[in-house]
Each structure stands twice: as structure tokens, then as C-alpha cells.
XYZ file of C-alpha atoms in Angstrom:
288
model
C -54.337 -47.918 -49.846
C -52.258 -45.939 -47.827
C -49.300 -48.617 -47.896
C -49.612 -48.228 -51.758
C -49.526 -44.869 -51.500
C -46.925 -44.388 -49.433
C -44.788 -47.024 -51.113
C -45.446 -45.319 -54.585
C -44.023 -41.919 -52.724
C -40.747 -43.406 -51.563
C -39.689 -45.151 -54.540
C -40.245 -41.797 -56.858
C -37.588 -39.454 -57.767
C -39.608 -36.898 -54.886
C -37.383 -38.122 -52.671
C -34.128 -36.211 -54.098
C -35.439 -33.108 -51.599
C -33.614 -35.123 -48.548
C -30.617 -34.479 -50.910
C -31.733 -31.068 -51.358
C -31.727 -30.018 -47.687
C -29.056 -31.479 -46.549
C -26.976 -29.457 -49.454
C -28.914 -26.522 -47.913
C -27.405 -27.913 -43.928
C -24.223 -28.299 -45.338
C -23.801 -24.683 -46.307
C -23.990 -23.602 -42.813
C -21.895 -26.466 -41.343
C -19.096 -25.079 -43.649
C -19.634 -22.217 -42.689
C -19.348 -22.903 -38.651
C -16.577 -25.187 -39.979
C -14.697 -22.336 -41.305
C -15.006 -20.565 -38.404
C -13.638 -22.920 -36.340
C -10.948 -23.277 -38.444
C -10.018 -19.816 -38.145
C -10.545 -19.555 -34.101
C -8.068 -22.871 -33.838
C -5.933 -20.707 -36.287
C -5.625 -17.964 -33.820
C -5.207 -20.255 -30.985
C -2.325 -21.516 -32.530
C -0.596 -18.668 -34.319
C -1.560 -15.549 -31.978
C 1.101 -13.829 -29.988
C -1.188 -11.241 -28.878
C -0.799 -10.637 -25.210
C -5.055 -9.636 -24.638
C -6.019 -13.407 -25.893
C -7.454 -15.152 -23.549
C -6.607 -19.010 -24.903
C -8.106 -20.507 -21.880
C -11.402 -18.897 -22.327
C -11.238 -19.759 -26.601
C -9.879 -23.261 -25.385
C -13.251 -23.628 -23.810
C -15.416 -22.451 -26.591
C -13.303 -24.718 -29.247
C -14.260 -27.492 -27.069
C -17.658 -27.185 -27.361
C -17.635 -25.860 -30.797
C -18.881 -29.767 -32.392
C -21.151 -31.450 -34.315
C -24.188 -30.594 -32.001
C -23.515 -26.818 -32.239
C -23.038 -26.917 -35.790
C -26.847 -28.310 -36.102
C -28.040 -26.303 -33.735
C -26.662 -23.132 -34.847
C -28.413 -23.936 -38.232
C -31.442 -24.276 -36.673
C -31.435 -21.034 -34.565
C -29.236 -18.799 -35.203
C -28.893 -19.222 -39.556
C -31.083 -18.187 -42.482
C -30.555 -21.700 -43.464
C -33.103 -23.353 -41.540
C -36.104 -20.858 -42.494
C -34.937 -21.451 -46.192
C -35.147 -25.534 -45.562
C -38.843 -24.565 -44.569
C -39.395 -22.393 -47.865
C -38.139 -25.379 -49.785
C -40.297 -27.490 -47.781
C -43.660 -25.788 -48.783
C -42.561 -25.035 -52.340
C -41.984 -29.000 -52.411
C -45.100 -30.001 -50.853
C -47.108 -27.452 -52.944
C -45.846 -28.371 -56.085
C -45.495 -32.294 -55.829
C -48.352 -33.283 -52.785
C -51.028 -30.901 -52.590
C -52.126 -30.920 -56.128
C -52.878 -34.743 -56.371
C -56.882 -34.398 -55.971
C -56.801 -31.908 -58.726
C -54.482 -34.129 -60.946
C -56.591 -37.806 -60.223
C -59.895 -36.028 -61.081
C -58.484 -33.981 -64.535
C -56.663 -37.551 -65.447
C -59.653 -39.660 -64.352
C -57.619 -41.877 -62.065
C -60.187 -40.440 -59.246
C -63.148 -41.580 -61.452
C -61.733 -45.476 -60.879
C -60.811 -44.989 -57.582
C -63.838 -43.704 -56.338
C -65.883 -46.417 -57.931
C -64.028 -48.801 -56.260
C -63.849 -46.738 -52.617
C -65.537 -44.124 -51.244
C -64.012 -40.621 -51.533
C -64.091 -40.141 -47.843
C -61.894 -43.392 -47.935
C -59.690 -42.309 -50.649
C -58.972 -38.885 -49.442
C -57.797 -40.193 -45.829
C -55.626 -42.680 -47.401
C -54.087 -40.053 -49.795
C -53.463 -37.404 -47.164
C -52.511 -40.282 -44.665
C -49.932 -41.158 -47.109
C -48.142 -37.939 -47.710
C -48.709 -36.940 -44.042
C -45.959 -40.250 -43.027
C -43.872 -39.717 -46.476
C -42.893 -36.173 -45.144
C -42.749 -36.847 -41.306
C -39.956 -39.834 -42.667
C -37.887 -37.580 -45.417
C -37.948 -35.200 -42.629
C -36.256 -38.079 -40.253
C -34.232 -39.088 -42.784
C -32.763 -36.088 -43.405
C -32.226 -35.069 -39.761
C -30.085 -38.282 -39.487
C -27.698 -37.487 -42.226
C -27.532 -33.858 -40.873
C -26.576 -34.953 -37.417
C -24.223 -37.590 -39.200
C -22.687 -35.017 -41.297
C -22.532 -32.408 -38.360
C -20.323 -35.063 -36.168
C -18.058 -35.789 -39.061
C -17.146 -32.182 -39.184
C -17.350 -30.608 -36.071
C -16.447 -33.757 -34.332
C -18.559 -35.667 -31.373
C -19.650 -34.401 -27.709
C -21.576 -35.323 -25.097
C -23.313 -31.854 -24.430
C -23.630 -28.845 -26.308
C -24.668 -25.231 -24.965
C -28.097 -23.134 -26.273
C -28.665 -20.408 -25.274
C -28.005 -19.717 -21.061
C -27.689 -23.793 -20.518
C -25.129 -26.841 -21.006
C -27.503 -29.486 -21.826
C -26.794 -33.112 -22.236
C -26.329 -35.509 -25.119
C -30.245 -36.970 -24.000
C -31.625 -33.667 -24.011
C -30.196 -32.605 -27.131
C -31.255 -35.352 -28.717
C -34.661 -34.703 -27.481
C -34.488 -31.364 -28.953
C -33.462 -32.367 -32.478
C -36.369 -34.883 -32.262
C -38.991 -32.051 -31.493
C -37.485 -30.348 -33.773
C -37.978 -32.723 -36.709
C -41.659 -33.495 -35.794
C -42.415 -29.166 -35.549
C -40.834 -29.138 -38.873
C -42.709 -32.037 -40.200
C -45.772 -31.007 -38.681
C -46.061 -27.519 -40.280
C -45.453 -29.286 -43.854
C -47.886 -31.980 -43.068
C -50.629 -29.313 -42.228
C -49.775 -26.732 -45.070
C -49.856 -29.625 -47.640
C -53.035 -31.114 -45.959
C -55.202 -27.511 -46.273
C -53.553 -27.163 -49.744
C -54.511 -30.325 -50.580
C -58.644 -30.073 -49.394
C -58.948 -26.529 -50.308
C -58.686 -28.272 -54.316
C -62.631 -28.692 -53.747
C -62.954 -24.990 -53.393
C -60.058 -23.749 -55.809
C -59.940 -25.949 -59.307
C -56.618 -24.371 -60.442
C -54.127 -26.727 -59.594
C -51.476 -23.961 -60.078
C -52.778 -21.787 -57.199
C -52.827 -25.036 -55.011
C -49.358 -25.455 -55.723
C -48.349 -21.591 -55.057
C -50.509 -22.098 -51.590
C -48.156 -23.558 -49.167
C -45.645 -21.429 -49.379
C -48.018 -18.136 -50.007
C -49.745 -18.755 -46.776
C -47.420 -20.624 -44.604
C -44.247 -18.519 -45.464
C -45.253 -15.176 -47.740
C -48.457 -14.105 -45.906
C -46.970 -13.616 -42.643
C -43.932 -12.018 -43.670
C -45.885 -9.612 -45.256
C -48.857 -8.960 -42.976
C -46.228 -8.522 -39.866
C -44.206 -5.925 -42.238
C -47.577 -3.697 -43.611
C -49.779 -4.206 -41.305
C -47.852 -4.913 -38.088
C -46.159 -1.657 -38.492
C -49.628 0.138 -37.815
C -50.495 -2.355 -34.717
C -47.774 -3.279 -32.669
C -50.532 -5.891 -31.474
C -51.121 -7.392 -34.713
C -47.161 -7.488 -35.316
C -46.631 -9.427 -31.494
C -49.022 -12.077 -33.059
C -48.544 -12.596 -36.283
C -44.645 -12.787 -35.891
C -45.821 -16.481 -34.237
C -47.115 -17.403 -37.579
C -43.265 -16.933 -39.659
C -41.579 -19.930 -40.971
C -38.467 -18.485 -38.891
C -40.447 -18.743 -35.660
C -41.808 -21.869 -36.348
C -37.649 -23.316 -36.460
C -36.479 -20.881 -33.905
C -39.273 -21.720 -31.219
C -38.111 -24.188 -28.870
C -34.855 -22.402 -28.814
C -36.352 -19.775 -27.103
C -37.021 -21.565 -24.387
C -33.346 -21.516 -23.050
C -32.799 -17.601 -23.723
C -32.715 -15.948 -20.486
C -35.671 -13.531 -21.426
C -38.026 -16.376 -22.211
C -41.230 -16.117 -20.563
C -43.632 -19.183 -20.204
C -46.488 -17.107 -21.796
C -44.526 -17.664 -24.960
C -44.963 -21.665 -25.150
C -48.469 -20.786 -25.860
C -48.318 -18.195 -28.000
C -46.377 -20.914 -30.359
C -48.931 -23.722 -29.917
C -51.727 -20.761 -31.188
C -51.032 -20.872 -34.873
C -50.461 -24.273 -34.726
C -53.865 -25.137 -33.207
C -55.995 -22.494 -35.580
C -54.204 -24.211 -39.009
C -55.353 -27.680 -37.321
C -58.362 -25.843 -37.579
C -58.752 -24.923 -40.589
C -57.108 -28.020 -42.224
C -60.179 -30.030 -40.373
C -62.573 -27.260 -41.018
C -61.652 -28.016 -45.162
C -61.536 -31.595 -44.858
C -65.305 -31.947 -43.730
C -66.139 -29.495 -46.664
C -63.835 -31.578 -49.377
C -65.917 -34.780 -47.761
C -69.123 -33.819 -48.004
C -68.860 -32.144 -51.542
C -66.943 -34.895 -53.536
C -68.936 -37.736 -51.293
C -71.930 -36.417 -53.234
C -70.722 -34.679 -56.273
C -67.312 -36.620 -57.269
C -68.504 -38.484 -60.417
């Protein structure tokens, strides 16, 4: 069921958000293209006597393809909007499938046919490796699309280090399976907490009202009366979440900080398995 499943996802028109987010990528990569543009401009034209050419020969040299991806992943609105559009897509087209197979009774034949336990896996299963691939998919054309403007190199700098072309590879794969992961996880609790909350509306709304809203607005109320509260719940922001394994190579990082990032991740893993066994044992019993 889960090939079906999955099959059925690729071939609708959901996949048009790879389209979607890379329109969103491209707005930055302009944007660092522009800028380019203009620092090769002043390389060129300048007769000022304080510009340093060798020093903006330098940068222009490692101003490519891999910067332009990386500086929409850490240092751009950009990327935390790609995770906003992530949730609202998830929410609105994934996590609301329970609701909308047991109000069309599609469940009812399902469930005659397998048990629920069965079907939900499958379902969840399903969307879990549909977003994990859109998400690779996507990454691919940005990197493509990156190269083609900003040109090919065989290491890039972040933060205080030169790293590699393997390592920065390795980056934009952890990248793409953090990103993945926090969709797969917001849809998945979206998508069990339908045995609890029947309006398929709210369900939809949830994603992006607890993964991206909540903590943007508990760390601004509340986290200006605790500065404690604030230092944690800042780990929960979509911005965070896209901006994390960049600070690693900041020279202020501290190795205390690799777990405060893994935190949030581990408590929604959590509660999405906490919900599951809930959803399970109520529509196991109760479906029909």
C-alpha cells in the first residue's frame, strides 16, 4: 500500500511545490547574483585609490554557486520562508487525509480490507518518502541553478572555514534531510492528532501554527519575561531549524549547542509517537 500511495502522490499536481521553492531559491540567487554583478562592476570601473582589488579579487573568486546556496540557507529570510511554505503545504494537502478517507468513506473500504494500524503506517509511510524526495528533488535543481549562475568551485567558505567540495556536499545533504525531517514530523503529529481533533481545517492550520507560529510567538511574549524560556525556545524556530548546522563553523559556537538542536527534535519524535499509539488504539477499535 505504501507503493500505491506513494505513486498516487508523485503523479498529482502536489508536486508543483518543488516548482514553488525553487522560485522562492531563485529570489535570493538573484539577489547574490546582483551583487556580484555590482562588486565585478567596481572591480572593473573603480579608480579609487583605497580599493583593495586583490583582497575583492579574492572574494569574487569564491563568490559561486556554493555560496549562493549557502547564503540562502543561512544568512536569507528565504530559507525560513521555504519552511513556512513547507508546513502550510503539508498541512493543507498531507495531514488532513485521515479526516478526508473517513468523511468520504474511502477509510470504511480500506479498513475492511486492512487493519487501521496497517493502513495508517502505510499512509504516513507514504507521505513521510514523498516529502523526504520533493525535498531532494528540489535541492538538486537549486544546486543546479546555483552553479549556472554563480558559476562552479571546488570549495566554498562558511562561516571561519574553507571547506571542500565533499564537505559541502555533505552539508547540503544534512541539510535536505533536517529540512525534510521537520516536515515529515509536523505532518506526521498533524496527521494522528485527526483522532483527537475532527476539524479537518484546524489539522490543516496545525503545522505551520505549531512548528512555525507558536515559537515565534512564545520566544517574543513570554521569552521576554524569562531569558531562560527565550534561550530554549529560540531552538524550536523554523529559522533555527535551517540555520543550525551553520552554526557550527561560527567562531562562537560551543559544542553544548549541537544538543540543544537535537532537543526539540527528539521531544516532537515524542509526541508524534506518543499520538500515533493513541490514533492506533482508538480507530483499531472504534474506526467503523
Amino acid at each position: 500500500m505504501i507503493r500505491e500511495e506513494f505513486n498516487r502522490l508523485m503523479k498529482s499536481k502536489l508536486s508543483i511545490i518543488i516548482l514553488i521553492l525553487l522560485l522562492v531559491s531563485s529570489v535570493s540567487f538573484f539577489m547574490s547574483y546582483s551583487e556580484k554583478q555590482m562588486f565585478v562592476e567596481q572591480l572593473n570601473n573603480s579608480l579609487s585609490a583605497d580599493l583593495n582589488k586583490t583582497a575583492l579579487t579574492k572574494f569574487l573568486t569564491d563568490y559561486t554557486g556554493l555560496k549562493f546556496l549557502f547564503d540562502f540557507w543561512f544568512n536569507s529570510d528565504f530559507s525560513q520562508l521555504s519552511m513556512f511554505i513547507l508546513y502550510v503545504w503539508a498541512g493543507i494537502f498531507l495531514s488532513p487525509i485521515l479526516i478526508i478517507q473517513r468523511e468520504n468513506g474511502f477509510g470504511n473500504l480500506t479498513i475492511i480490507r486492512k487493519n487501521y494500524k496497517y493502513v495508517a503506517l502505510s499512509i504516513f509511510g507514504a507521505q513521510s518518502l514523498y516529502i523526504f524526495v520533493i525535498l531532494s528533488i528540489t535541492t538538486a535543481l537549486q544546486v543546479l541553478f546555483s552553479f549556472i549562475l554563480g558559476g562552479f568551485s571546488k570549495s566554498v567558505v562558511i562561516g571561519e572555514y574553507r571547506l571542500n567540495f565533499i564537505f559541502a556536499l555533505l552539508i547540503i545533504l544534512i541539510q535536505t534531510i533536517t529540512m525534510a525531517l521537520y516536515t515529515v514530523i509536523a505532518n506526521g503529529i498533524a496527521l494522528f492528532l485527526s483522532t483527537i481533533i475532527k476539524n479537518k481545517y484546524i489539522i490543516q492550520a496545525l503545522p505551520l501554527l505549531v512548528f512555525a507560529l507558536l515559537p515565534v510567538l512564545l520566544s517574543s511574549t513570554i521569552g521576554n519575561l524569562s531569558t531562560l524560556f527565550a534561550s530554549f525556545i529560540i531552538y524550536f524556530e523554523p529559522n533555527n531549524v535551517v540555520n543550525a548546522i551553520s552554526n557550527i563553523f561560527q567562531s562562537s559556537f560551543d559544542i553544548t549547542e549541537i544538543f540543544y538542536n537535537i532537543i526539540p527534535a527528539i521531544i516532537y519524535i515524542i509526541i508524534l509517537i506518543f499520538l500515533f499509539i493513541i490514533d492506533i488504539k482508538r480507530n483499531s477499535r472504534n474506526y467503523l
